[in-house]
PDB file of C-alpha atoms in Angstrom:
ATOM      1  CA  MET C   1       1.115  -1.438  64.119  1.00  0.00           C
ATOM      2  CA  ARG C   2       0.145   1.987  62.754  1.00  0.00           C
ATOM      3  CA  ALA C   3      -2.864   3.632  64.337  1.00  0.00           C
ATOM      4  CA  LEU C   4      -4.735   6.932  64.129  1.00  0.00           C
ATOM      5  CA  VAL C   5      -4.501   8.267  67.674  1.00  0.00           C
ATOM      6  CA  CYS C   6      -6.438  10.951  69.539  1.00  0.00           C
ATOM      7  CA  ARG C   7      -4.040  12.435  72.115  1.00  0.00           C
ATOM      8  CA  GLU C   8      -6.472  15.066  73.400  1.00  0.00           C
ATOM      9  CA  TYR C   9     -10.054  16.084  72.713  1.00  0.00           C
ATOM     10  CA  GLY C  10     -10.456  18.532  69.868  1.00  0.00           C
ATOM     11  CA  SER C  11     -10.456  18.641  66.076  1.00  0.00           C
ATOM     12  CA  PHE C  12      -9.894  15.566  63.908  1.00  0.00           C
ATOM     13  CA  GLU C  13      -7.104  17.590  62.289  1.00  0.00           C
ATOM     14  CA  ASN C  14      -5.052  17.023  65.459  1.00  0.00           C
ATOM     15  CA  LEU C  15      -5.081  13.239  65.170  1.00  0.00           C
ATOM     16  CA  THR C  16      -1.694  11.601  64.585  1.00  0.00           C
ATOM     17  CA  ILE C  17      -0.578   8.413  62.870  1.00  0.00           C
ATOM     18  CA  GLU C  18       1.598   6.565  65.394  1.00  0.00           C
ATOM     19  CA  GLU C  19       3.085   3.213  66.192  1.00  0.00           C
ATOM     20  CA  TRP C  20       0.853   1.462  68.734  1.00  0.00           C
ATOM     21  CA  ASP C  21       1.092  -1.893  70.499  1.00  0.00           C
ATOM     22  CA  ASP C  22      -0.637  -4.752  68.684  1.00  0.00           C
ATOM     23  CA  PRO C  23      -3.848  -5.844  70.442  1.00  0.00           C
ATOM     24  CA  VAL C  24      -4.032  -9.240  72.156  1.00  0.00           C
ATOM     25  CA  PRO C  25      -7.294 -11.190  72.144  1.00  0.00           C
ATOM     26  CA  GLY C  26      -8.905 -11.876  75.503  1.00  0.00           C
ATOM     27  CA  GLU C  27     -11.608 -14.355  76.435  1.00  0.00           C
ATOM     28  CA  GLY C  28     -14.126 -14.592  73.605  1.00  0.00           C
ATOM     29  CA  GLU C  29     -12.265 -12.101  71.401  1.00  0.00           C
ATOM     30  CA  VAL C  30     -10.493 -12.156  68.040  1.00  0.00           C
ATOM     31  CA  VAL C  31      -7.805  -9.917  66.565  1.00  0.00           C
ATOM     32  CA  PHE C  32      -8.109  -9.086  62.881  1.00  0.00           C
ATOM     33  CA  ASP C  33      -5.976  -7.295  60.297  1.00  0.00           C
ATOM     34  CA  VAL C  34      -7.976  -4.207  59.310  1.00  0.00           C
ATOM     35  CA  HIS C  35      -8.306  -3.609  55.573  1.00  0.00           C
ATOM     36  CA  ALA C  36     -10.872  -0.807  55.771  1.00  0.00           C
ATOM     37  CA  ALA C  37     -12.582   1.175  58.539  1.00  0.00           C
ATOM     38  CA  GLY C  38     -15.800   3.182  58.277  1.00  0.00           C
ATOM     39  CA  LEU C  39     -16.124   6.832  59.287  1.00  0.00           C
ATOM     40  CA  ASN C  40     -19.199   8.069  61.129  1.00  0.00           C
ATOM     41  CA  PHE C  41     -20.377  11.407  62.489  1.00  0.00           C
ATOM     42  CA  ALA C  42     -20.157   9.864  65.965  1.00  0.00           C
ATOM     43  CA  ASP C  43     -16.382   9.571  65.478  1.00  0.00           C
ATOM     44  CA  ILE C  44     -16.085  13.339  65.078  1.00  0.00           C
ATOM     45  CA  LEU C  45     -18.082  13.825  68.273  1.00  0.00           C
ATOM     46  CA  GLY C  46     -15.984  11.265  70.134  1.00  0.00           C
ATOM     47  CA  ILE C  47     -12.718  12.889  69.057  1.00  0.00           C
ATOM     48  CA  ALA C  48     -14.084  16.250  70.228  1.00  0.00           C
ATOM     49  CA  GLY C  49     -15.158  14.775  73.578  1.00  0.00           C
ATOM     50  CA  GLN C  50     -18.808  15.481  72.777  1.00  0.00           C
ATOM     51  CA  TYR C  51     -20.218  11.977  72.337  1.00  0.00           C
ATOM     52  CA  GLN C  52     -22.605  10.351  74.845  1.00  0.00           C
ATOM     53  CA  VAL C  53     -19.829   8.010  76.002  1.00  0.00           C
ATOM     54  CA  LYS C  54     -16.399   9.609  76.448  1.00  0.00           C
ATOM     55  CA  GLU C  55     -13.211   7.621  75.936  1.00  0.00           C
ATOM     56  CA  PRO C  56     -10.314   9.215  77.864  1.00  0.00           C
ATOM     57  CA  PRO C  57      -7.332  10.095  75.627  1.00  0.00           C
ATOM     58  CA  PRO C  58      -5.135   8.723  74.289  1.00  0.00           C
ATOM     59  CA  PHE C  59      -7.328   6.379  72.285  1.00  0.00           C
ATOM     60  CA  ILE C  60      -7.924   4.979  68.806  1.00  0.00           C
ATOM     61  CA  ALA C  61     -11.343   5.966  67.480  1.00  0.00           C
ATOM     62  CA  GLY C  62     -13.543   4.141  64.987  1.00  0.00           C
ATOM     63  CA  ASN C  63     -16.444   1.762  65.506  1.00  0.00           C
ATOM     64  CA  GLU C  64     -16.568  -0.429  62.397  1.00  0.00           C
ATOM     65  CA  ALA C  65     -14.004  -2.199  60.280  1.00  0.00           C
ATOM     66  CA  ALA C  66     -13.561  -5.121  57.916  1.00  0.00           C
ATOM     67  CA  GLY C  67     -10.567  -7.408  57.626  1.00  0.00           C
ATOM     68  CA  VAL C  68      -9.121 -10.877  58.181  1.00  0.00           C
ATOM     69  CA  VAL C  69      -8.870 -12.717  61.511  1.00  0.00           C
ATOM     70  CA  SER C  70      -5.251 -13.204  62.567  1.00  0.00           C
ATOM     71  CA  ALA C  71      -5.589 -14.529  66.133  1.00  0.00           C
ATOM     72  CA  VAL C  72      -8.327 -15.894  68.390  1.00  0.00           C
ATOM     73  CA  GLY C  73      -8.636 -15.838  72.159  1.00  0.00           C
ATOM     74  CA  PRO C  74      -9.802 -18.511  74.604  1.00  0.00           C
ATOM     75  CA  GLY C  75     -13.432 -19.521  74.249  1.00  0.00           C
ATOM     76  CA  VAL C  76     -13.771 -18.512  70.607  1.00  0.00           C
ATOM     77  CA  SER C  77     -15.644 -21.219  68.702  1.00  0.00           C
ATOM     78  CA  ARG C  78     -17.239 -19.639  65.631  1.00  0.00           C
ATOM     79  CA  LEU C  79     -14.278 -17.821  64.034  1.00  0.00           C
ATOM     80  CA  LYS C  80     -10.767 -18.885  63.045  1.00  0.00           C
ATOM     81  CA  ALA C  81      -7.646 -17.336  61.576  1.00  0.00           C
ATOM     82  CA  GLY C  82      -8.139 -16.435  57.927  1.00  0.00           C
ATOM     83  CA  ASP C  83     -11.846 -15.650  58.185  1.00  0.00           C
ATOM     84  CA  ARG C  84     -13.034 -12.441  56.480  1.00  0.00           C
ATOM     85  CA  ILE C  85     -15.132 -10.485  58.960  1.00  0.00           C
ATOM     86  CA  ILE C  86     -16.929  -7.229  59.691  1.00  0.00           C
ATOM     87  CA  GLY C  87     -16.348  -5.998  63.227  1.00  0.00           C
ATOM     88  CA  ALA C  88     -18.828  -3.875  65.192  1.00  0.00           C
ATOM     89  CA  LEU C  89     -16.423  -2.204  67.627  1.00  0.00           C
ATOM     90  CA  ARG C  90     -16.535   0.152  70.575  1.00  0.00           C
ATOM     91  CA  GLY C  91     -13.451   2.062  69.394  1.00  0.00           C
ATOM     92  CA  GLY C  92     -10.157   0.937  67.914  1.00  0.00           C
ATOM     93  CA  ALA C  93     -11.103   0.619  64.235  1.00  0.00           C
ATOM     94  CA  PHE C  94      -8.638   3.182  62.860  1.00  0.00           C
ATOM     95  CA  ALA C  95      -5.588   0.928  63.157  1.00  0.00           C
ATOM     96  CA  GLU C  96      -3.846  -1.807  61.202  1.00  0.00           C
ATOM     97  CA  LYS C  97      -5.068  -4.367  63.752  1.00  0.00           C
ATOM     98  CA  SER C  98      -8.111  -4.358  65.993  1.00  0.00           C
ATOM     99  CA  VAL C  99      -9.763  -6.590  68.578  1.00  0.00           C
ATOM    100  CA  VAL C 100     -13.449  -7.424  68.670  1.00  0.00           C
ATOM    101  CA  SER C 101     -15.744  -9.708  70.628  1.00  0.00           C
ATOM    102  CA  GLU C 102     -16.659 -12.797  68.636  1.00  0.00           C
ATOM    103  CA  ALA C 103     -20.303 -11.941  69.356  1.00  0.00           C
ATOM    104  CA  ALA C 104     -19.861  -8.607  67.522  1.00  0.00           C
ATOM    105  CA  ALA C 105     -18.053 -10.024  64.487  1.00  0.00           C
ATOM    106  CA  PHE C 106     -19.902 -11.190  61.393  1.00  0.00           C
ATOM    107  CA  PRO C 107     -18.775 -13.000  58.246  1.00  0.00           C
ATOM    108  CA  LEU C 108     -18.075 -10.610  55.384  1.00  0.00           C
ATOM    109  CA  PRO C 109     -20.439 -11.719  52.588  1.00  0.00           C
ATOM    110  CA  ASP C 110     -18.655 -12.983  49.483  1.00  0.00           C
ATOM    111  CA  ALA C 111     -20.434 -10.328  47.407  1.00  0.00           C
ATOM    112  CA  MET C 112     -18.853  -7.489  49.429  1.00  0.00           C
ATOM    113  CA  ASP C 113     -15.296  -6.174  49.375  1.00  0.00           C
ATOM    114  CA  PHE C 114     -13.575  -4.841  52.491  1.00  0.00           C
ATOM    115  CA  ALA C 115     -14.511  -1.209  51.828  1.00  0.00           C
ATOM    116  CA  GLN C 116     -18.190  -2.116  51.431  1.00  0.00           C
ATOM    117  CA  GLY C 117     -18.023  -4.228  54.578  1.00  0.00           C
ATOM    118  CA  ALA C 118     -16.479  -1.421  56.590  1.00  0.00           C
ATOM    119  CA  ALA C 119     -19.256   0.918  55.464  1.00  0.00           C
ATOM    120  CA  PHE C 120     -22.068  -1.482  56.292  1.00  0.00           C
ATOM    121  CA  THR C 121     -22.357  -2.268  59.994  1.00  0.00           C
ATOM    122  CA  VAL C 122     -23.188   1.083  61.606  1.00  0.00           C
ATOM    123  CA  ALA C 123     -25.335   2.463  58.784  1.00  0.00           C
ATOM    124  CA  TYR C 124     -27.339  -0.649  58.017  1.00  0.00           C
ATOM    125  CA  GLY C 125     -27.320  -2.019  61.573  1.00  0.00           C
ATOM    126  CA  THR C 126     -28.637   1.283  62.946  1.00  0.00           C
ATOM    127  CA  SER C 127     -31.234   1.719  60.229  1.00  0.00           C
ATOM    128  CA  TYR C 128     -32.514  -1.861  60.368  1.00  0.00           C
ATOM    129  CA  HIS C 129     -32.818  -1.761  64.159  1.00  0.00           C
ATOM    130  CA  ALA C 130     -34.589   1.599  63.921  1.00  0.00           C
ATOM    131  CA  LEU C 131     -37.093   0.551  61.256  1.00  0.00           C
ATOM    132  CA  LYS C 132     -37.685  -3.023  62.377  1.00  0.00           C
ATOM    133  CA  ASP C 133     -37.423  -2.935  66.171  1.00  0.00           C
ATOM    134  CA  SER C 134     -38.129   0.675  67.092  1.00  0.00           C
ATOM    135  CA  ALA C 135     -40.700   1.735  64.467  1.00  0.00           C
ATOM    136  CA  GLN C 136     -42.032  -1.767  63.741  1.00  0.00           C
ATOM    137  CA  LEU C 137     -42.378  -0.687  60.120  1.00  0.00           C
ATOM    138  CA  GLN C 138     -45.154  -2.425  58.181  1.00  0.00           C
ATOM    139  CA  GLU C 139     -45.339  -3.118  54.466  1.00  0.00           C
ATOM    140  CA  GLY C 140     -47.225  -0.369  52.664  1.00  0.00           C
ATOM    141  CA  GLU C 141     -46.447   2.365  55.203  1.00  0.00           C
ATOM    142  CA  THR C 142     -44.769   5.628  54.207  1.00  0.00           C
ATOM    143  CA  VAL C 143     -41.340   6.561  55.557  1.00  0.00           C
ATOM    144  CA  LEU C 144     -39.722  10.011  55.396  1.00  0.00           C
ATOM    145  CA  VAL C 145     -35.919   9.917  55.577  1.00  0.00           C
ATOM    146  CA  LEU C 146     -34.093  13.151  56.391  1.00  0.00           C
ATOM    147  CA  GLY C 147     -30.438  13.475  55.361  1.00  0.00           C
ATOM    148  CA  ALA C 148     -31.187  10.736  52.861  1.00  0.00           C
ATOM    149  CA  ALA C 149     -27.795  10.901  51.095  1.00  0.00           C
ATOM    150  CA  GLY C 150     -25.740  10.358  54.239  1.00  0.00           C
ATOM    151  CA  GLY C 151     -24.528   6.991  55.500  1.00  0.00           C
ATOM    152  CA  VAL C 152     -27.433   6.058  57.770  1.00  0.00           C
ATOM    153  CA  GLY C 153     -29.900   8.018  55.641  1.00  0.00           C
ATOM    154  CA  TYR C 154     -29.100   6.126  52.448  1.00  0.00           C
ATOM    155  CA  ALA C 155     -29.232   2.835  54.376  1.00  0.00           C
ATOM    156  CA  ALA C 156     -32.673   3.783  55.737  1.00  0.00           C
ATOM    157  CA  VAL C 157     -33.940   4.509  52.218  1.00  0.00           C
ATOM    158  CA  ASP C 158     -32.538   1.218  50.935  1.00  0.00           C
ATOM    159  CA  LEU C 159     -33.908  -0.863  53.818  1.00  0.00           C
ATOM    160  CA  ALA C 160     -37.319   0.786  54.023  1.00  0.00           C
ATOM    161  CA  LYS C 161     -37.825   0.102  50.318  1.00  0.00           C
ATOM    162  CA  ALA C 162     -36.686  -3.513  50.730  1.00  0.00           C
ATOM    163  CA  MET C 163     -39.167  -3.864  53.619  1.00  0.00           C
ATOM    164  CA  GLY C 164     -42.047  -2.834  51.385  1.00  0.00           C
ATOM    165  CA  ALA C 165     -42.520   0.788  52.399  1.00  0.00           C
ATOM    166  CA  ARG C 166     -43.126   3.852  50.272  1.00  0.00           C
ATOM    167  CA  VAL C 167     -40.046   6.028  50.764  1.00  0.00           C
ATOM    168  CA  ILE C 168     -39.802   9.822  50.640  1.00  0.00           C
ATOM    169  CA  ALA C 169     -36.188  11.003  50.699  1.00  0.00           C
ATOM    170  CA  ALA C 170     -35.303  14.519  51.839  1.00  0.00           C
ATOM    171  CA  ALA C 171     -31.924  16.194  51.288  1.00  0.00           C
ATOM    172  CA  SER C 172     -30.380  19.589  50.555  1.00  0.00           C
ATOM    173  CA  ASN C 173     -29.517  19.480  46.833  1.00  0.00           C
ATOM    174  CA  ALA C 174     -30.232  17.738  43.548  1.00  0.00           C
ATOM    175  CA  ASP C 175     -27.120  15.518  43.571  1.00  0.00           C
ATOM    176  CA  LYS C 176     -28.000  14.142  46.992  1.00  0.00           C
ATOM    177  CA  LEU C 177     -31.583  13.515  45.966  1.00  0.00           C
ATOM    178  CA  GLU C 178     -30.476  11.663  42.840  1.00  0.00           C
ATOM    179  CA  PHE C 179     -28.220   9.527  45.034  1.00  0.00           C
ATOM    180  CA  ALA C 180     -31.204   8.750  47.285  1.00  0.00           C
ATOM    181  CA  ARG C 181     -33.239   7.750  44.223  1.00  0.00           C
ATOM    182  CA  GLN C 182     -30.520   5.200  43.439  1.00  0.00           C
ATOM    183  CA  GLY C 183     -31.230   3.725  46.870  1.00  0.00           C
ATOM    184  CA  GLY C 184     -34.876   3.241  45.952  1.00  0.00           C
ATOM    185  CA  ALA C 185     -36.621   6.462  47.023  1.00  0.00           C
ATOM    186  CA  ASP C 186     -40.078   6.806  45.484  1.00  0.00           C
ATOM    187  CA  GLU C 187     -40.345  10.569  46.028  1.00  0.00           C
ATOM    188  CA  VAL C 188     -37.836  13.285  46.958  1.00  0.00           C
ATOM    189  CA  ILE C 189     -37.937  16.644  48.726  1.00  0.00           C
ATOM    190  CA  ASP C 190     -35.272  19.342  48.407  1.00  0.00           C
ATOM    191  CA  TYR C 191     -35.646  21.061  51.775  1.00  0.00           C
ATOM    192  CA  SER C 192     -33.288  23.860  50.762  1.00  0.00           C
ATOM    193  CA  THR C 193     -35.839  25.174  48.256  1.00  0.00           C
ATOM    194  CA  THR C 194     -39.242  24.146  49.610  1.00  0.00           C
ATOM    195  CA  SER C 195     -41.140  23.809  52.874  1.00  0.00           C
ATOM    196  CA  LEU C 196     -40.634  20.293  54.215  1.00  0.00           C
ATOM    197  CA  ARG C 197     -43.999  20.348  55.976  1.00  0.00           C
ATOM    198  CA  ASP C 198     -45.865  21.509  52.860  1.00  0.00           C
ATOM    199  CA  ALA C 199     -44.105  18.952  50.667  1.00  0.00           C
ATOM    200  CA  ILE C 200     -45.009  16.116  53.046  1.00  0.00           C
ATOM    201  CA  LYS C 201     -48.638  17.216  53.018  1.00  0.00           C
ATOM    202  CA  SER C 202     -48.687  17.359  49.223  1.00  0.00           C
ATOM    203  CA  LEU C 203     -47.017  13.973  48.681  1.00  0.00           C
ATOM    204  CA  THR C 204     -49.327  12.194  51.160  1.00  0.00           C
ATOM    205  CA  ASN C 205     -52.591  13.912  50.215  1.00  0.00           C
ATOM    206  CA  GLY C 206     -52.705  15.467  53.657  1.00  0.00           C
ATOM    207  CA  LYS C 207     -52.421  12.162  55.574  1.00  0.00           C
ATOM    208  CA  GLY C 208     -48.825  12.539  56.667  1.00  0.00           C
ATOM    209  CA  VAL C 209     -46.062   9.935  56.912  1.00  0.00           C
ATOM    210  CA  ASP C 210     -46.126   6.902  59.166  1.00  0.00           C
ATOM    211  CA  VAL C 211     -42.451   7.048  60.118  1.00  0.00           C
ATOM    212  CA  VAL C 212     -39.869   9.848  60.215  1.00  0.00           C
ATOM    213  CA  TYR C 213     -36.210   8.785  60.259  1.00  0.00           C
ATOM    214  CA  ASP C 214     -34.159  11.770  61.464  1.00  0.00           C
ATOM    215  CA  PRO C 215     -30.352  11.733  61.711  1.00  0.00           C
ATOM    216  CA  VAL C 216     -30.186  15.511  61.127  1.00  0.00           C
ATOM    217  CA  GLY C 217     -32.034  17.329  63.915  1.00  0.00           C
ATOM    218  CA  GLY C 218     -32.290  21.125  63.895  1.00  0.00           C
ATOM    219  CA  ASP C 219     -35.296  22.983  62.515  1.00  0.00           C
ATOM    220  CA  LEU C 220     -36.180  20.161  60.128  1.00  0.00           C
ATOM    221  CA  ALA C 221     -37.130  17.919  63.040  1.00  0.00           C
ATOM    222  CA  GLY C 222     -40.057  20.124  64.078  1.00  0.00           C
ATOM    223  CA  GLU C 223     -41.356  20.340  60.514  1.00  0.00           C
ATOM    224  CA  ALA C 224     -41.089  16.575  60.086  1.00  0.00           C
ATOM    225  CA  LEU C 225     -42.852  15.899  63.390  1.00  0.00           C
ATOM    226  CA  ARG C 226     -45.770  18.040  62.208  1.00  0.00           C
ATOM    227  CA  GLY C 227     -45.823  15.949  59.030  1.00  0.00           C
ATOM    228  CA  LEU C 228     -46.522  12.697  60.894  1.00  0.00           C
ATOM    229  CA  ALA C 229     -49.753  10.782  60.359  1.00  0.00           C
ATOM    230  CA  TRP C 230     -52.013   9.622  63.199  1.00  0.00           C
ATOM    231  CA  HIS C 231     -50.065   7.126  65.352  1.00  0.00           C
ATOM    232  CA  GLY C 232     -46.883   8.040  63.493  1.00  0.00           C
ATOM    233  CA  ARG C 233     -43.423   7.236  64.853  1.00  0.00           C
ATOM    234  CA  PHE C 234     -40.581   9.762  64.929  1.00  0.00           C
ATOM    235  CA  LEU C 235     -37.131   8.127  65.119  1.00  0.00           C
ATOM    236  CA  VAL C 236     -34.399  10.246  66.712  1.00  0.00           C
ATOM    237  CA  ILE C 237     -31.192   8.921  65.143  1.00  0.00           C
ATOM    238  CA  GLY C 238     -28.730  11.800  65.633  1.00  0.00           C
ATOM    239  CA  PHE C 239     -27.952  15.453  65.120  1.00  0.00           C
ATOM    240  CA  ALA C 240     -25.721  15.864  62.075  1.00  0.00           C
ATOM    241  CA  SER C 241     -26.812  19.514  61.831  1.00  0.00           C
ATOM    242  CA  GLY C 242     -25.161  20.148  65.207  1.00  0.00           C
ATOM    243  CA  ASP C 243     -28.472  21.395  66.633  1.00  0.00           C
ATOM    244  CA  ILE C 244     -30.453  19.258  69.091  1.00  0.00           C
ATOM    245  CA  PRO C 245     -34.118  20.132  68.493  1.00  0.00           C
ATOM    246  CA  GLN C 246     -36.685  20.953  71.164  1.00  0.00           C
ATOM    247  CA  LEU C 247     -39.617  18.926  69.882  1.00  0.00           C
ATOM    248  CA  PRO C 248     -43.122  20.216  70.751  1.00  0.00           C
ATOM    249  CA  ALA C 249     -44.814  17.611  72.941  1.00  0.00           C
ATOM    250  CA  ASN C 250     -48.271  18.911  72.034  1.00  0.00           C
ATOM    251  CA  ILE C 251     -47.810  17.716  68.444  1.00  0.00           C
ATOM    252  CA  ALA C 252     -47.079  14.208  69.717  1.00  0.00           C
ATOM    253  CA  LEU C 253     -50.226  14.407  71.852  1.00  0.00           C
ATOM    254  CA  LEU C 254     -52.478  15.621  69.027  1.00  0.00           C
ATOM    255  CA  LYS C 255     -51.317  12.830  66.706  1.00  0.00           C
ATOM    256  CA  GLU C 256     -50.908  10.148  69.397  1.00  0.00           C
ATOM    257  CA  ALA C 257     -47.428   9.907  67.926  1.00  0.00           C
ATOM    258  CA  ALA C 258     -44.377   8.229  69.432  1.00  0.00           C
ATOM    259  CA  ILE C 259     -40.958   9.894  69.623  1.00  0.00           C
ATOM    260  CA  ILE C 260     -38.412   7.092  69.842  1.00  0.00           C
ATOM    261  CA  GLY C 261     -34.688   7.425  70.510  1.00  0.00           C
ATOM    262  CA  VAL C 262     -32.380   5.014  68.673  1.00  0.00           C
ATOM    263  CA  TRP C 263     -28.942   4.269  70.142  1.00  0.00           C
ATOM    264  CA  TYR C 264     -27.712   1.250  68.241  1.00  0.00           C
ATOM    265  CA  GLY C 265     -24.425   0.632  70.045  1.00  0.00           C
ATOM    266  CA  THR C 266     -25.995   0.418  73.499  1.00  0.00           C
ATOM    267  CA  TRP C 267     -28.920  -1.633  72.185  1.00  0.00           C
ATOM    268  CA  CYS C 268     -26.414  -4.151  70.757  1.00  0.00           C
ATOM    269  CA  ALA C 269     -24.632  -4.427  74.107  1.00  0.00           C
ATOM    270  CA  LYS C 270     -27.928  -5.047  75.922  1.00  0.00           C
ATOM    271  CA  HIS C 271     -29.427  -7.364  73.301  1.00  0.00           C
ATOM    272  CA  PRO C 272     -26.595  -9.415  71.729  1.00  0.00           C
ATOM    273  CA  ARG C 273     -28.879 -12.247  70.608  1.00  0.00           C
ATOM    274  CA  GLN C 274     -31.247  -9.899  68.775  1.00  0.00           C
ATOM    275  CA  MET C 275     -28.267  -8.104  67.243  1.00  0.00           C
ATOM    276  CA  LEU C 276     -27.022 -11.390  65.763  1.00  0.00           C
ATOM    277  CA  GLU C 277     -30.531 -12.160  64.482  1.00  0.00           C
ATOM    278  CA  ASN C 278     -30.652  -8.763  62.761  1.00  0.00           C
ATOM    279  CA  ALA C 279     -27.197  -9.340  61.283  1.00  0.00           C
ATOM    280  CA  ALA C 280     -28.334 -12.675  59.858  1.00  0.00           C
ATOM    281  CA  GLU C 281     -31.438 -11.053  58.367  1.00  0.00           C
ATOM    282  CA  LEU C 282     -29.320  -8.317  56.808  1.00  0.00           C
ATOM    283  CA  SER C 283     -27.005 -10.924  55.305  1.00  0.00           C
ATOM    284  CA  ALA C 284     -30.050 -12.659  53.830  1.00  0.00           C
ATOM    285  CA  LEU C 285     -31.208  -9.379  52.296  1.00  0.00           C
ATOM    286  CA  ILE C 286     -27.776  -8.932  50.712  1.00  0.00           C
ATOM    287  CA  GLY C 287     -27.859 -12.467  49.371  1.00  0.00           C
ATOM    288  CA  SER C 288     -31.316 -11.957  47.925  1.00  0.00           C
ATOM    289  CA  GLY C 289     -30.183  -8.920  45.960  1.00  0.00           C
ATOM    290  CA  LYS C 290     -32.880  -6.718  47.521  1.00  0.00           C
ATOM    291  CA  LEU C 291     -30.436  -4.093  48.760  1.00  0.00           C
ATOM    292  CA  ARG C 292     -28.876  -1.382  46.604  1.00  0.00           C
ATOM    293  CA  LEU C 293     -25.489  -1.080  48.312  1.00  0.00           C
ATOM    294  CA  ALA C 294     -23.650   2.090  47.312  1.00  0.00           C
ATOM    295  CA  GLU C 295     -19.908   2.184  46.745  1.00  0.00           C
ATOM    296  CA  PRO C 296     -18.254   4.032  49.656  1.00  0.00           C
ATOM    297  CA  GLN C 297     -15.877   6.936  49.136  1.00  0.00           C
ATOM    298  CA  VAL C 298     -12.418   5.559  49.845  1.00  0.00           C
ATOM    299  CA  PHE C 299      -9.519   7.460  51.463  1.00  0.00           C
ATOM    300  CA  ALA C 300      -6.033   6.213  52.346  1.00  0.00           C
ATOM    301  CA  LEU C 301      -5.137   6.377  56.034  1.00  0.00           C
ATOM    302  CA  GLU C 302      -2.708   9.199  55.290  1.00  0.00           C
ATOM    303  CA  ASP C 303      -5.603  11.278  53.896  1.00  0.00           C
ATOM    304  CA  PHE C 304      -7.641  11.068  57.089  1.00  0.00           C
ATOM    305  CA  VAL C 305      -7.999  14.860  57.463  1.00  0.00           C
ATOM    306  CA  GLU C 306      -9.689  15.195  54.071  1.00  0.00           C
ATOM    307  CA  ALA C 307     -11.867  12.173  54.818  1.00  0.00           C
ATOM    308  CA  PHE C 308     -13.097  13.652  58.101  1.00  0.00           C
ATOM    309  CA  ARG C 309     -13.486  17.112  56.573  1.00  0.00           C
ATOM    310  CA  SER C 310     -15.645  15.712  53.764  1.00  0.00           C
ATOM    311  CA  LEU C 311     -17.809  13.983  56.359  1.00  0.00           C
ATOM    312  CA  ALA C 312     -18.063  17.054  58.605  1.00  0.00           C
ATOM    313  CA  GLU C 313     -19.027  19.279  55.672  1.00  0.00           C
ATOM    314  CA  ARG C 314     -21.606  16.717  54.538  1.00  0.00           C
ATOM    315  CA  ARG C 315     -19.983  16.315  51.124  1.00  0.00           C
ATOM    316  CA  VAL C 316     -19.867  12.518  51.282  1.00  0.00           C
ATOM    317  CA  LEU C 317     -22.596  10.642  49.425  1.00  0.00           C
ATOM    318  CA  GLY C 318     -23.211   7.517  51.483  1.00  0.00           C
ATOM    319  CA  LYS C 319     -20.212   6.473  53.543  1.00  0.00           C
ATOM    320  CA  ALA C 320     -16.493   7.277  53.693  1.00  0.00           C
ATOM    321  CA  VAL C 321     -13.903   4.673  54.661  1.00  0.00           C
ATOM    322  CA  LEU C 322     -10.206   4.671  55.470  1.00  0.00           C
ATOM    323  CA  THR C 323      -8.123   1.930  53.863  1.00  0.00           C
ATOM    324  CA  PHE C 324      -4.868   0.372  55.002  1.00  0.00           C
ATOM    325  CA  ASN C 325      -2.119  -0.874  52.720  1.00  0.00           C
ATOM    326  CA  ARG C 326      -2.384  -4.656  52.601  1.00  0.00           C
TER     327      ARG C 326
END
């Protein structure tokens, strides 16, 4: 099979398309033919050797894909050859075939194509876990989403709105803010032209927001923390800006606020039953028509450098996916 291989840590530009041995399913695993695989900022970090968990080279990166089951291992009872699935992987997505635990594979809803499926798991799984489990978001609360036009940001806007929250989307230009409005944002803030803290204060009549969803980090994190309401919750999702913020603990004290880290992949590994429950609830939301799924930006495998560059430069609205000729 063809695979996108990382031979040594460094730039995504150094990845190579190579022939790689087909995977074989083990106990409780399935192999599936990959039709599309989602790109995430974590992939860039992993390829550079900068992610929390380091995979020693050579390896195939990628943590989410959609395709068709081609083989099942011993002990598999729920899936069979021919099933359309979304796989939540721990590497190995950027290849023509991949292997996934049956427990981390979900039916691809009939309403979704493979590209949409490949763009769904990390963004919507992370955001739903963050808002539901970590923040315990309540109907009628106000959520501020930073980086609201990115993959997880757009998903957070979409989900928070579906969960009955008032959503304020923040991004760096008008096109991104319009994209966030398509996801259901009630209000928007262009933080390239205005003070984030002042805008939060104005839009909430001085009360502040109940939840901050932050996949960006950097200087914006401190401003957003100061914009929390009493007993607000600040969700640390990631650091797309490349800058890990030093958050002032005194602000958390003064607001009795909670700063909560969200690491979806590890949470899934530790809580497989709850992960499946969340997946079922997400499928129900899709079926109900409450979600505003955006079309991902699609790149052929051979165009992987441009796909990663678009992601790294934050030019992608929503998610980018790699597709394989099928």
